[in-house]
Coordinates of C-alpha atoms in Angstrom, one line a residue:
M677 CA 25.5 -0.6 -28.1
I678 CA 25.6 3.2 -27.8
R679 CA 22.9 4.6 -29.9
K680 CA 23.6 6.8 -32.9
E681 CA 20.1 8.3 -33.3
S682 CA 19.2 11.7 -32.0
A683 CA 17.4 12.0 -28.6
K684 CA 14.2 12.8 -30.5
D685 CA 14.5 9.7 -32.6
L686 CA 15.2 7.6 -29.6
I687 CA 12.0 8.7 -27.9
K688 CA 10.2 7.8 -31.1
L689 CA 11.9 4.4 -31.0
L690 CA 10.8 3.9 -27.3
N691 CA 7.2 4.5 -28.4
E692 CA 7.5 1.9 -31.1
T693 CA 9.4 -0.8 -29.1
D694 CA 9.4 0.2 -25.4
E695 CA 12.8 0.1 -23.5
Q696 CA 15.5 -2.2 -24.8
E697 CA 18.6 -3.9 -23.5
D698 CA 20.7 -1.0 -24.6
L699 CA 18.2 1.9 -24.3
E700 CA 16.5 3.1 -21.1
A701 CA 14.5 6.2 -20.2
K702 CA 14.2 7.7 -16.7
E703 CA 12.0 10.6 -15.4
I704 CA 14.0 12.7 -13.0
S705 CA 11.9 14.6 -10.5
G706 CA 13.5 17.6 -8.8
A707 CA 17.2 17.9 -8.4
N708 CA 18.0 14.4 -7.2
L709 CA 19.3 11.8 -9.6
G710 CA 18.5 8.9 -7.3
K711 CA 20.3 5.5 -7.1
S712 CA 18.8 3.7 -10.1
I713 CA 20.8 5.8 -12.7
Y714 CA 24.0 4.5 -11.3
E715 CA 22.8 0.9 -11.2
T716 CA 21.9 1.2 -14.9
I717 CA 25.4 2.7 -15.7
C718 CA 27.0 -0.1 -13.8
A719 CA 24.9 -2.7 -15.7
L720 CA 25.6 -1.3 -19.1
A721 CA 29.3 -1.0 -18.5
N722 CA 29.5 -4.7 -17.3
E723 CA 27.2 -6.6 -19.6
P724 CA 29.4 -8.8 -21.8
G725 CA 29.1 -8.2 -25.6
L726 CA 26.4 -5.5 -25.3
G727 CA 28.7 -2.7 -26.3
G728 CA 27.3 -0.3 -23.7
G729 CA 24.1 1.7 -24.1
T730 CA 22.2 4.9 -23.8
I731 CA 20.1 6.4 -21.0
L732 CA 17.7 9.3 -21.5
L733 CA 17.0 11.4 -18.4
G734 CA 13.9 13.6 -18.3
V735 CA 11.6 11.3 -20.3
S736 CA 8.3 10.2 -18.7
K737 CA 6.5 6.9 -19.3
E738 CA 2.7 6.8 -19.2
E739 CA 1.1 3.3 -19.0
A740 CA -1.9 2.9 -21.2
L741 CA -2.8 0.2 -23.7
F742 CA 0.8 0.7 -24.8
P743 CA 3.4 2.7 -22.9
F744 CA 3.8 6.3 -24.1
Y745 CA 7.1 8.1 -23.7
S746 CA 7.4 11.9 -23.8
A747 CA 10.1 14.5 -23.1
V748 CA 9.3 16.4 -19.8
G749 CA 12.8 17.7 -19.2
V750 CA 15.1 17.9 -16.1
A751 CA 15.7 20.8 -13.7
E752 CA 19.2 22.3 -13.6
P753 CA 20.7 20.1 -16.3
D754 CA 24.2 21.6 -15.8
R755 CA 24.2 20.7 -12.1
L756 CA 22.9 17.2 -12.6
S757 CA 25.5 16.6 -15.3
S758 CA 28.2 17.7 -12.9
D759 CA 26.9 15.6 -10.0
M760 CA 26.7 12.5 -12.2
A761 CA 30.2 12.9 -13.6
S762 CA 31.5 13.4 -10.0
A763 CA 29.7 10.4 -8.6
C764 CA 30.8 8.1 -11.5
A765 CA 34.4 9.1 -10.8
T766 CA 34.2 8.3 -7.0
M767 CA 31.5 5.8 -6.1
F768 CA 32.6 2.8 -8.2
N769 CA 35.7 0.6 -7.6
Q770 CA 37.3 2.5 -10.5
P771 CA 36.6 5.9 -12.1
M772 CA 33.9 5.5 -14.7
R773 CA 33.6 8.0 -17.5
V774 CA 30.2 8.6 -19.2
D775 CA 29.4 11.0 -22.0
I776 CA 26.6 13.4 -20.9
A777 CA 25.0 15.7 -23.4
P778 CA 21.9 17.9 -23.1
S779 CA 19.3 17.8 -25.9
V780 CA 16.2 19.9 -26.5
V781 CA 13.1 17.9 -27.5
N782 CA 9.7 19.7 -27.7
D783 CA 11.1 22.6 -25.7
A784 CA 12.2 20.3 -22.9
V785 CA 15.9 19.8 -21.9
I786 CA 16.7 16.1 -21.5
L787 CA 20.1 14.6 -20.7
R788 CA 21.5 11.9 -22.9
V789 CA 24.0 9.6 -21.1
D790 CA 26.1 7.3 -23.3
V791 CA 27.8 4.4 -21.3
A792 CA 30.6 2.4 -23.0
E793 CA 31.1 -1.2 -22.1
L794 CA 34.3 -1.7 -20.1
P795 CA 37.2 -3.9 -21.4
Q796 CA 37.2 -7.4 -20.0
N797 CA 40.2 -6.7 -17.8
Q798 CA 38.4 -3.9 -16.0
K799 CA 35.3 -5.8 -15.2
P800 CA 33.3 -6.0 -13.0
L801 CA 32.4 -2.4 -12.2
Y802 CA 30.7 -2.2 -8.8
V803 CA 29.7 0.2 -6.1
K804 CA 32.5 0.4 -3.6
A805 CA 30.3 0.8 -0.6
R806 CA 28.4 -2.5 -1.4
G807 CA 31.3 -4.6 -2.5
L808 CA 31.0 -7.8 -4.5
P809 CA 28.7 -9.3 -5.6
A810 CA 26.0 -7.0 -4.2
G811 CA 27.4 -3.8 -5.7
A812 CA 27.8 -5.1 -9.2
Y813 CA 25.0 -5.2 -11.8
R814 CA 24.3 -6.8 -15.2
R815 CA 21.9 -5.7 -17.9
I816 CA 19.5 -8.6 -18.4
G817 CA 16.9 -7.6 -21.0
T818 CA 15.6 -4.2 -19.8
A819 CA 16.3 -4.8 -16.1
D820 CA 19.4 -4.0 -14.0
M821 CA 20.1 -7.2 -12.1
K822 CA 22.4 -7.7 -9.1
C823 CA 25.2 -10.0 -10.0
T824 CA 25.4 -13.5 -8.6
D825 CA 28.6 -15.3 -7.6
E826 CA 28.4 -17.1 -11.0
D827 CA 28.3 -13.7 -12.8
I828 CA 31.4 -12.6 -10.9
Q829 CA 33.1 -15.8 -11.8
A830 CA 32.3 -15.2 -15.5
F831 CA 33.8 -11.7 -15.3
F832 CA 37.0 -13.1 -13.9
Q833 CA 37.4 -15.9 -16.5
G834 CA 40.9 -15.9 -17.7
K835 CA 42.1 -14.4 -14.3
A836 CA 42.6 -16.1 -11.0
N837 CA 39.2 -17.7 -10.7
E838 CA 38.5 -21.4 -10.7
P839 CA 35.5 -22.7 -12.6
Y840 CA 33.6 -25.4 -10.9
D841 CA 34.5 -28.1 -13.4
T842 CA 38.3 -27.7 -12.5
R843 CA 37.7 -28.2 -8.7
I844 CA 39.1 -31.3 -7.1
I845 CA 36.5 -33.8 -5.7
R846 CA 38.3 -34.8 -2.5
E847 CA 36.4 -38.0 -1.9
A848 CA 36.9 -39.3 -5.5
R849 CA 39.6 -41.9 -6.3
W850 CA 41.1 -43.4 -9.4
D851 CA 38.8 -46.4 -9.3
D852 CA 35.8 -44.1 -9.4
L853 CA 36.6 -43.6 -13.1
D854 CA 34.9 -45.9 -15.7
P855 CA 37.3 -47.5 -18.1
T856 CA 34.4 -47.9 -20.5
A857 CA 33.9 -44.2 -20.6
I858 CA 37.6 -43.5 -21.2
A859 CA 37.5 -46.0 -24.1
A860 CA 34.4 -44.3 -25.4
Y861 CA 36.2 -40.9 -25.4
R862 CA 39.1 -42.5 -27.3
R863 CA 36.7 -43.8 -30.0
A864 CA 35.0 -40.5 -30.4
R865 CA 38.4 -38.7 -30.6
V866 CA 39.6 -41.1 -33.3
E867 CA 36.4 -40.3 -35.3
A868 CA 37.1 -36.6 -34.9
N869 CA 40.8 -36.7 -35.5
P870 CA 42.6 -40.0 -35.9
L871 CA 46.0 -38.3 -35.7
A872 CA 45.3 -36.6 -32.3
E873 CA 48.5 -36.8 -30.3
E874 CA 46.9 -37.7 -27.0
L875 CA 45.6 -41.0 -28.4
N876 CA 49.1 -42.3 -28.1
W877 CA 49.3 -41.5 -24.4
S878 CA 48.4 -43.6 -21.4
D879 CA 45.0 -43.1 -19.8
E880 CA 46.5 -41.2 -16.9
E881 CA 48.6 -38.9 -19.1
M882 CA 45.6 -38.3 -21.4
L883 CA 43.2 -37.5 -18.5
H884 CA 45.8 -35.2 -17.0
A885 CA 46.0 -33.3 -20.2
L886 CA 42.2 -33.1 -20.4
G887 CA 41.9 -31.6 -16.9
A888 CA 40.1 -34.7 -15.6
I889 CA 42.8 -35.3 -13.0
Q890 CA 45.4 -33.3 -11.2
R891 CA 48.6 -34.3 -9.6
L892 CA 49.2 -32.8 -6.1
D893 CA 51.9 -33.8 -3.7
G894 CA 52.6 -36.9 -5.7
K895 CA 49.0 -38.0 -5.5
T896 CA 46.4 -38.3 -8.3
Q897 CA 43.3 -36.1 -7.6
I898 CA 40.0 -36.4 -9.5
T899 CA 38.5 -33.1 -10.7
A900 CA 34.8 -32.4 -11.2
T901 CA 35.4 -32.8 -15.0
G902 CA 36.9 -36.2 -14.5
L903 CA 34.0 -37.5 -12.4
L904 CA 31.3 -35.9 -14.5
T905 CA 32.8 -37.0 -17.8
F906 CA 34.3 -40.3 -17.0
G907 CA 32.9 -41.4 -13.6
K908 CA 31.2 -44.7 -12.9
S909 CA 27.4 -44.5 -12.4
A910 CA 27.7 -45.8 -8.8
S911 CA 30.4 -43.2 -8.0
L912 CA 28.3 -40.4 -9.5
R913 CA 25.3 -41.5 -7.5
R914 CA 27.5 -41.4 -4.3
L915 CA 29.4 -38.2 -4.9
M916 CA 27.1 -36.2 -7.3
P917 CA 23.5 -37.5 -6.8
A918 CA 22.0 -34.6 -8.8
Q919 CA 24.0 -35.5 -11.9
R920 CA 21.3 -37.3 -13.7
V921 CA 18.7 -36.8 -16.5
D922 CA 15.0 -37.4 -15.7
Y923 CA 12.9 -38.2 -18.8
I924 CA 9.2 -37.7 -17.9
R925 CA 6.3 -38.5 -20.2
V926 CA 3.1 -36.5 -19.4
P927 CA -0.2 -37.1 -21.1
G928 CA -1.8 -34.0 -22.6
K929 CA -0.5 -30.5 -23.0
A930 CA 0.0 -29.5 -19.4
W931 CA 1.6 -31.1 -16.3
V932 CA -0.9 -33.4 -14.7
S933 CA -3.0 -31.5 -12.1
N934 CA -4.0 -34.6 -10.2
P935 CA -1.1 -36.3 -8.2
E936 CA -3.0 -39.6 -8.7
D937 CA -2.7 -39.4 -12.5
H938 CA -0.2 -41.7 -14.0
F939 CA 2.9 -40.5 -15.8
E940 CA 6.0 -42.3 -17.0
A941 CA 9.5 -41.4 -15.8
L942 CA 13.0 -42.7 -16.6
D943 CA 16.1 -41.8 -14.6
L944 CA 19.4 -41.8 -16.6
R945 CA 22.7 -41.7 -14.9
G946 CA 26.3 -42.1 -16.1
P947 CA 29.3 -40.3 -17.4
I948 CA 28.6 -37.5 -19.9
V949 CA 30.5 -39.1 -22.8
T950 CA 28.3 -42.2 -22.7
M951 CA 25.1 -40.6 -21.4
I952 CA 24.6 -38.2 -24.3
G953 CA 23.8 -41.0 -26.7
R954 CA 21.5 -42.7 -24.2
V955 CA 19.5 -39.5 -23.6
I956 CA 19.2 -38.8 -27.3
A957 CA 18.0 -42.4 -28.0
A958 CA 15.4 -42.1 -25.1
I959 CA 14.0 -38.9 -26.7
T960 CA 14.0 -40.0 -30.4
D961 CA 12.5 -43.5 -29.6
D962 CA 9.6 -41.8 -27.9
L963 CA 8.9 -39.0 -30.3
P964 CA 6.0 -39.0 -32.8
K965 CA 7.3 -40.2 -36.2
T966 CA 6.9 -38.9 -39.7
F967 CA 7.7 -40.8 -42.9
V968 CA 9.0 -40.2 -46.3
I969 CA 9.2 -42.4 -49.5
E970 CA 12.7 -42.9 -50.6
D971 CA 13.7 -42.0 -54.2
G972 CA 14.2 -44.8 -56.6
L973 CA 12.2 -47.8 -57.6
S974 CA 11.9 -49.4 -54.2
G975 CA 9.5 -46.9 -52.8
Q976 CA 10.7 -47.8 -49.3
R977 CA 9.1 -45.9 -46.4
T978 CA 11.5 -44.4 -43.9
E979 CA 10.3 -43.2 -40.5
T980 CA 12.0 -40.2 -38.8
P981 CA 11.3 -38.4 -35.5
V982 CA 9.1 -35.3 -35.8
L983 CA 12.0 -33.2 -34.4
P984 CA 15.2 -33.3 -36.3
V985 CA 17.8 -35.5 -34.6
R986 CA 20.4 -32.7 -35.0
V987 CA 18.1 -30.4 -32.9
I988 CA 17.7 -33.1 -30.2
R989 CA 21.5 -33.6 -30.1
E990 CA 22.2 -29.9 -29.8
A991 CA 19.7 -29.5 -27.0
V992 CA 20.9 -32.4 -25.0
V993 CA 24.6 -31.5 -25.3
N994 CA 23.8 -27.9 -24.4
A995 CA 21.9 -28.9 -21.3
L996 CA 24.8 -31.1 -20.0
M997 CA 27.6 -28.8 -21.1
H998 CA 26.1 -25.5 -19.8
R999 CA 24.1 -26.6 -16.7
S1000 CA 25.2 -25.5 -13.3
Y1001 CA 26.6 -28.5 -11.4
E1002 CA 26.5 -26.4 -8.2
V1003 CA 22.7 -26.4 -8.3
F1004 CA 21.7 -29.8 -6.9
Q1005 CA 18.9 -30.6 -9.4
P1006 CA 18.8 -33.0 -12.3
V1007 CA 18.2 -32.1 -15.9
Q1008 CA 14.5 -32.6 -16.7
I1009 CA 13.2 -33.6 -20.1
V1010 CA 9.4 -33.4 -20.1
R1011 CA 7.6 -34.9 -23.1
Y1012 CA 4.0 -33.5 -23.6
S1013 CA 1.6 -34.4 -26.4
N1014 CA 2.4 -31.3 -28.3
R1015 CA 6.0 -30.4 -27.3
I1016 CA 9.1 -31.4 -25.4
E1017 CA 10.8 -29.2 -22.7
I1018 CA 14.4 -29.6 -21.7
K1019 CA 15.1 -27.8 -18.4
N1020 CA 18.6 -27.7 -16.9
P1021 CA 19.7 -26.1 -13.6
G1022 CA 21.5 -22.7 -14.0
Y1023 CA 20.5 -19.6 -15.9
S1024 CA 22.3 -18.6 -19.1
L1025 CA 25.4 -16.6 -18.6
K1026 CA 24.7 -15.0 -22.0
S1027 CA 21.9 -12.4 -22.1
Q1028 CA 18.7 -13.8 -23.5
D1029 CA 18.3 -11.0 -26.0
R1030 CA 21.6 -12.0 -27.7
F1031 CA 21.2 -15.8 -27.9
S1032 CA 21.4 -15.7 -31.7
E1033 CA 24.6 -13.7 -31.8
P1034 CA 28.0 -15.4 -32.2
G1035 CA 30.0 -16.1 -29.1
S1036 CA 29.4 -18.3 -26.1
A1037 CA 29.6 -17.7 -22.3
I1038 CA 30.9 -21.0 -21.1
R1039 CA 30.1 -22.1 -17.5
N1040 CA 32.2 -25.3 -17.6
P1041 CA 35.1 -24.6 -20.0
T1042 CA 37.0 -27.9 -19.4
I1043 CA 33.9 -30.1 -20.1
A1044 CA 33.1 -27.9 -23.0
E1045 CA 36.5 -28.4 -24.6
I1046 CA 36.3 -32.2 -24.2
L1047 CA 32.9 -32.2 -26.0
H1048 CA 34.3 -29.9 -28.6
E1049 CA 37.2 -32.1 -29.3
T1050 CA 35.0 -35.1 -29.8
R1051 CA 32.6 -33.1 -32.0
F1052 CA 29.7 -33.4 -29.7
A1053 CA 29.5 -29.6 -29.4
E1054 CA 30.7 -26.3 -30.8
T1055 CA 32.0 -23.6 -28.4
K1056 CA 31.2 -20.6 -30.7
G1057 CA 27.6 -19.9 -29.5
S1058 CA 26.1 -21.5 -32.7
G1059 CA 24.0 -24.2 -30.9
I1060 CA 20.8 -22.0 -30.7
R1061 CA 21.1 -20.8 -34.3
V1062 CA 21.5 -24.4 -35.5
M1063 CA 18.4 -25.5 -33.6
Q1064 CA 16.4 -22.5 -35.0
E1065 CA 17.5 -23.2 -38.6
K1066 CA 16.9 -27.0 -38.4
M1067 CA 13.4 -26.5 -37.0
K1068 CA 12.6 -24.0 -39.7
Q1069 CA 13.8 -26.3 -42.4
S1070 CA 11.5 -29.0 -41.1
G1071 CA 8.5 -26.6 -41.1
L1072 CA 8.3 -26.5 -37.3
A1073 CA 8.0 -23.6 -34.9
A1074 CA 11.3 -22.1 -33.9
P1075 CA 12.3 -23.3 -30.4
A1076 CA 11.6 -21.0 -27.4
F1077 CA 14.3 -20.4 -24.8
E1078 CA 13.7 -19.0 -21.3
S1079 CA 16.5 -18.1 -18.9
D1080 CA 15.2 -17.6 -15.3
R1081 CA 17.8 -16.1 -13.0
E1082 CA 15.6 -16.3 -9.9
A1083 CA 14.6 -19.9 -10.4
Q1084 CA 18.2 -20.8 -11.5
Q1085 CA 16.8 -22.6 -14.6
F1086 CA 17.2 -22.6 -18.4
T1087 CA 14.3 -24.1 -20.4
A1088 CA 14.2 -25.0 -24.1
T1089 CA 10.8 -25.7 -25.6
F1090 CA 10.2 -27.5 -28.9
L1091 CA 6.7 -27.7 -30.4
F1092 CA 5.9 -30.7 -32.6
H1093 CA 3.5 -28.5 -34.6
H1094 CA 4.1 -28.0 -38.3
F1095 CA 3.2 -24.4 -38.8
L1096 CA 0.8 -23.4 -41.6
D1097 CA -0.1 -26.9 -42.7
E1098 CA -3.5 -27.6 -44.2
S1099 CA -5.3 -27.8 -40.8
D1100 CA -3.8 -24.4 -39.8
W1101 CA -4.9 -22.8 -43.1
N1102 CA -8.4 -24.1 -42.5
W1103 CA -8.3 -22.6 -39.0
L1104 CA -6.9 -19.3 -40.1
A1105 CA -9.7 -19.0 -42.7
Q1106 CA -11.8 -17.6 -39.8
F1107 CA -9.6 -14.5 -39.9
S1108 CA -9.8 -13.9 -43.6
G1109 CA -10.1 -10.3 -44.6
L1110 CA -7.8 -9.1 -41.8
Q1111 CA -4.7 -8.8 -44.0
L1112 CA -2.5 -10.8 -41.5
T1113 CA 1.1 -11.4 -42.4
E1114 CA 2.5 -15.0 -42.2
D1115 CA 4.4 -14.1 -39.0
Q1116 CA 1.2 -12.8 -37.4
M1117 CA -0.6 -16.0 -38.4
K1118 CA 2.2 -18.0 -36.7
A1119 CA 1.7 -15.9 -33.6
L1120 CA -2.0 -16.6 -33.5
I1121 CA -1.3 -20.4 -33.8
F1122 CA 1.3 -20.1 -31.0
V1123 CA -1.3 -18.4 -28.8
R1124 CA -3.8 -21.2 -29.7
E1125 CA -1.3 -23.9 -28.7
I1126 CA 0.4 -22.3 -25.6
G1127 CA -2.1 -19.7 -24.4
A1128 CA 0.1 -16.6 -24.6
I1129 CA 3.0 -15.0 -26.4
D1130 CA 5.6 -12.3 -25.6
N1131 CA 8.0 -10.2 -27.7
L1132 CA 10.9 -12.6 -27.3
S1133 CA 8.7 -15.7 -28.1
Y1134 CA 7.5 -13.8 -31.3
R1135 CA 11.0 -13.1 -32.3
N1136 CA 12.1 -16.7 -31.7
L1137 CA 9.1 -17.9 -33.7
T1138 CA 9.5 -15.6 -36.7
Q1139 CA 13.2 -14.5 -36.6
A1140 CA 11.9 -10.9 -36.7
E1141 CA 13.7 -7.9 -35.3
T1142 CA 12.6 -6.3 -32.1
L1143 CA 11.0 -3.3 -33.8
T1144 CA 9.2 -5.5 -36.3
A1145 CA 7.9 -7.8 -33.6
S1146 CA 6.6 -4.9 -31.5
K1147 CA 4.8 -3.4 -34.5
S1148 CA 3.2 -6.7 -35.4
L1149 CA 2.0 -7.5 -31.9
K1150 CA 0.6 -4.0 -31.6
A1151 CA -1.3 -4.4 -34.9
L1152 CA -2.8 -7.7 -33.5
V1153 CA -3.9 -5.8 -30.4
Q1154 CA -5.4 -3.0 -32.4
A1155 CA -7.3 -5.6 -34.4
D1156 CA -8.7 -7.0 -31.1
L1157 CA -7.1 -10.4 -31.8
L1158 CA -4.8 -10.1 -28.8
Q1159 CA -4.9 -8.4 -25.5
V1160 CA -1.9 -6.8 -23.6
R1161 CA -1.2 -8.2 -20.1
G1162 CA 1.5 -7.0 -17.7
S1163 CA 4.0 -4.2 -18.2
G1164 CA 7.7 -3.8 -18.7
T1165 CA 9.6 -7.1 -18.7
K1166 CA 6.3 -8.9 -17.9
T1167 CA 4.4 -7.7 -21.0
H1168 CA 2.8 -10.5 -22.8
Y1169 CA -0.3 -11.0 -25.0
V1170 CA -3.3 -13.4 -24.7
A1171 CA -6.3 -14.0 -26.9
G1172 CA -8.4 -10.9 -27.6
A1173 CA -12.2 -10.6 -28.0
K1174 CA -12.2 -11.0 -31.8
F1175 CA -9.9 -14.1 -31.5
L1176 CA -12.3 -15.6 -29.0
A1177 CA -15.4 -14.6 -31.0
L1178 CA -14.1 -16.1 -34.2
T1179 CA -12.6 -19.2 -32.7
N1180 CA -14.5 -22.4 -31.9
M1181 CA -13.0 -23.1 -28.5
D1182 CA -12.4 -26.8 -28.8
G1183 CA -9.8 -28.9 -27.0
S1184 CA -6.9 -27.4 -29.1
A1185 CA -7.6 -23.9 -27.7
A1186 CA -8.6 -24.9 -24.2
S1187 CA -5.6 -23.1 -22.7
I1188 CA -6.8 -19.7 -23.8
H1189 CA -8.6 -17.7 -21.1
A1190 CA -11.5 -15.4 -22.1
K1191 CA -11.4 -13.8 -18.7
P1192 CA -8.5 -11.3 -18.3
V1193 CA -5.8 -12.5 -15.9
N1194 CA -4.2 -10.0 -13.6
M1195 CA -0.4 -10.2 -14.0
D1196 CA 0.5 -6.9 -12.4
G1197 CA 0.3 -8.1 -8.8
E1198 CA -2.8 -6.2 -7.8
D1199 CA -5.1 -7.4 -5.1
G1200 CA -6.4 -10.9 -5.7
D1201 CA -9.9 -12.1 -5.1
A1202 CA -10.3 -13.7 -1.7
S1203 CA -10.0 -17.5 -2.0
S1204 CA -12.5 -19.8 -0.4
I1205 CA -10.9 -21.1 2.7
A1206 CA -13.6 -23.8 3.0
S1207 CA -12.0 -25.7 0.1
I1208 CA -8.7 -26.2 2.1
P1209 CA -8.2 -29.6 3.8
T1210 CA -9.2 -29.3 7.5
P1211 CA -5.7 -29.4 9.2
L1212 CA -4.3 -26.9 6.8
R1213 CA -7.4 -24.8 7.0
Y1214 CA -6.9 -24.3 10.8
T1215 CA -3.3 -23.3 10.2
V1216 CA -4.3 -20.7 7.6
K1217 CA -7.1 -19.3 9.8
S1218 CA -4.6 -19.0 12.7
L1219 CA -2.2 -17.0 10.4
Q1220 CA -5.0 -14.7 9.2
I1221 CA -6.0 -13.6 12.7
K1222 CA -2.4 -12.7 13.8
K1223 CA -1.5 -9.1 13.5
R1224 CA 2.1 -9.9 12.8
A1225 CA 3.5 -13.3 11.7
Q1226 CA 7.2 -14.2 11.3
P1227 CA 8.3 -14.5 7.6
E1228 CA 9.4 -18.1 8.2
E1229 CA 5.9 -18.9 9.4
V1230 CA 4.3 -17.3 6.3
R1231 CA 6.7 -19.2 4.0
A1232 CA 5.9 -22.5 5.8
V1233 CA 2.1 -21.9 5.2
I1234 CA 2.6 -21.0 1.6
L1235 CA 4.7 -24.1 1.1
R1236 CA 1.9 -26.3 2.6
L1237 CA -0.7 -24.6 0.5
C1238 CA 1.3 -25.1 -2.7
D1239 CA 2.0 -28.7 -1.6
W1240 CA -1.8 -29.2 -1.5
K1241 CA -2.3 -28.1 -5.1
P1242 CA -1.0 -25.5 -7.6
L1243 CA -2.3 -22.1 -6.7
S1244 CA -2.2 -18.7 -8.5
L1245 CA -0.7 -15.6 -7.0
Q1246 CA -4.2 -14.2 -6.4
E1247 CA -5.4 -17.4 -4.7
I1248 CA -2.3 -17.5 -2.4
A1249 CA -2.8 -13.8 -1.5
G1250 CA -6.5 -14.4 -0.9
F1251 CA -5.8 -17.3 1.6
L1252 CA -3.3 -15.2 3.4
G1253 CA -5.4 -12.0 3.4
K1254 CA -2.5 -10.0 1.9
K1255 CA -2.0 -7.9 -1.1
A1256 CA -0.8 -9.8 -4.2
T1257 CA 2.1 -7.5 -4.8
Y1258 CA 3.3 -7.9 -1.2
V1259 CA 3.0 -11.7 -1.4
S1260 CA 4.8 -11.9 -4.7
Q1261 CA 7.7 -9.6 -3.8
R1262 CA 8.1 -10.6 -0.2
F1263 CA 7.7 -14.4 -0.4
L1264 CA 7.1 -16.1 -3.8
A1265 CA 10.1 -14.7 -5.8
G1266 CA 12.5 -15.9 -3.0
M1267 CA 10.8 -19.2 -2.6
V1268 CA 11.1 -19.9 -6.4
A1269 CA 14.7 -18.8 -6.3
D1270 CA 15.4 -21.1 -3.4
G1271 CA 13.8 -24.1 -5.1
E1272 CA 10.9 -24.4 -2.6
L1273 CA 8.3 -23.5 -5.2
C1274 CA 8.2 -24.0 -9.0
Y1275 CA 6.0 -22.8 -11.8
L1276 CA 3.1 -24.7 -13.3
Y1277 CA 4.2 -23.5 -16.7
P1278 CA 8.0 -23.3 -16.4
E1279 CA 8.4 -22.8 -20.2
M1280 CA 6.8 -19.3 -19.8
P1281 CA 7.1 -17.8 -16.3
Q1282 CA 4.8 -14.9 -17.4
H1283 CA 2.0 -17.3 -18.6
P1284 CA -1.4 -15.7 -17.9
G1285 CA -2.5 -18.8 -16.1
Q1286 CA 0.6 -19.2 -14.1
K1287 CA 0.4 -21.0 -10.8
Y1288 CA 2.9 -22.0 -8.0
Q1289 CA 3.4 -25.5 -6.6
S1290 CA 5.8 -27.0 -4.2
D1291 CA 8.9 -28.7 -5.6
R1292 CA 7.8 -31.9 -4.0
L1293 CA 4.3 -31.7 -5.6
G1294 CA 5.9 -31.1 -9.0
K1295 CA 8.1 -34.2 -8.6
R1296 CA 5.0 -36.2 -7.6
G1297 CA 3.3 -35.1 -10.8
G1298 CA 1.1 -32.5 -9.3
K1299 CA 1.7 -29.6 -11.7

């Protein structure tokens, strides 16, 4: 939203919390505004539900232990204001009005730019010279991100666009639909509303009303909704092979690093209306159990899964309802010893910073309506809040959610750990005398279990506001319990010196790294080429001695290296003899986005021990 505070108070806020989704600072050198200001204006105007935002021009940012913002001023503020207003009126696909006002802070003139969110019928705003989608931007966290085709489709919802789930599957026929699934829908609809009018219709009439079929030129055509929701398993395998759920059981807390290690996997296929129950059953049957003694004289013991069934249900339904069916990957459910991860293809259309707010950005509206009518799902954006509340009521850590636009993946992570139980209090006794809050204690336990934490994870864990989370994490850093790693959107925290000194590093804390890990893309240490298998070693040496190698050749070598074993950015850069920043920006980001590479720790892309592996190695169990 557009900020109401004064420019001076906003700079103070920046020093407390850093940049936010609706607040950005830019240092303008000389008389040139540059391009990034207009990308930010475009992003703030487009981002659904944000309410716009505020930009401060003439504010510098110094990177130290924590970023420090100060007013340095701009040259010729009147001319810059005039240039900006003129550009906003001409460079976009429609005139864009922004409020520009000078303010004096510490004798320096800064420009405050307030950008209002555009009405839905005026979106997307984009740079005319670049067209769509390249010229349109969204505000994702504190970054201005180029829009994807899916973003543009979301902007045009309610206009002339066609969501994927309404498209006709040309090869599908009526006999590809499963009568058992149609009957299951009728039973679920009766339970939800026994007086529903469509229950009196024929199957064909009902499916037509649901958007599962269309009638064109006198012929019945099956839509994506029809096949996904009511299709036979064999038909789905033939026409939509990626429409399945993989349940994978992995020993320990990390993906097996040895491809020879054994892990269990279960492939689940079928129409959505019948598969939801099967997936929930597969998870609950395999989860650790707790037990309670029932009230009354019988004293009967009742076992329940460690995760609330309502949480499992919400997570499974969300994965199948909101996944992108245009990304040809299955939903993956990975069960570790201390957590479960549910990963579905497609990033969230709703900004991650506003997951807990009402309202839902729906990728598959027709499928969502079917699930809503059968009471499988809400469509009001309440799913994440329900999961958070139910986990808290059970004494468990709040779930962590990660939306990765580059990798086209959404991950929900649920820890089995009951926070602040007797064993935790015994462990936390090592930090007695430090006046830690309960939320800070939870953060230390999270670092012990996962190895790192960031601001968003802290907020998910504690339900704290952004400002409170930033202050608490800074206090832990100042107490030497945590260390800051990365900067900007990559800022995260790992175990500090006092944490390591006071903690007996047993198996439960094995993921914490005493040696600082470079997350800023600086030069990596040269990796030992002697450890590479002989055929691959020759290929790498050949690449190293070339003055210029084609990008396709470098990508092929990176893929072979990461198919050998998971490698860090620094290790890959060392093998290639290149700067880590160059390798990351030029190759790795694109290879992750294209699905050639995946993360060793997908639940936290900025994990301090992050490594890359080929998608094939990951499927073999080589993470």
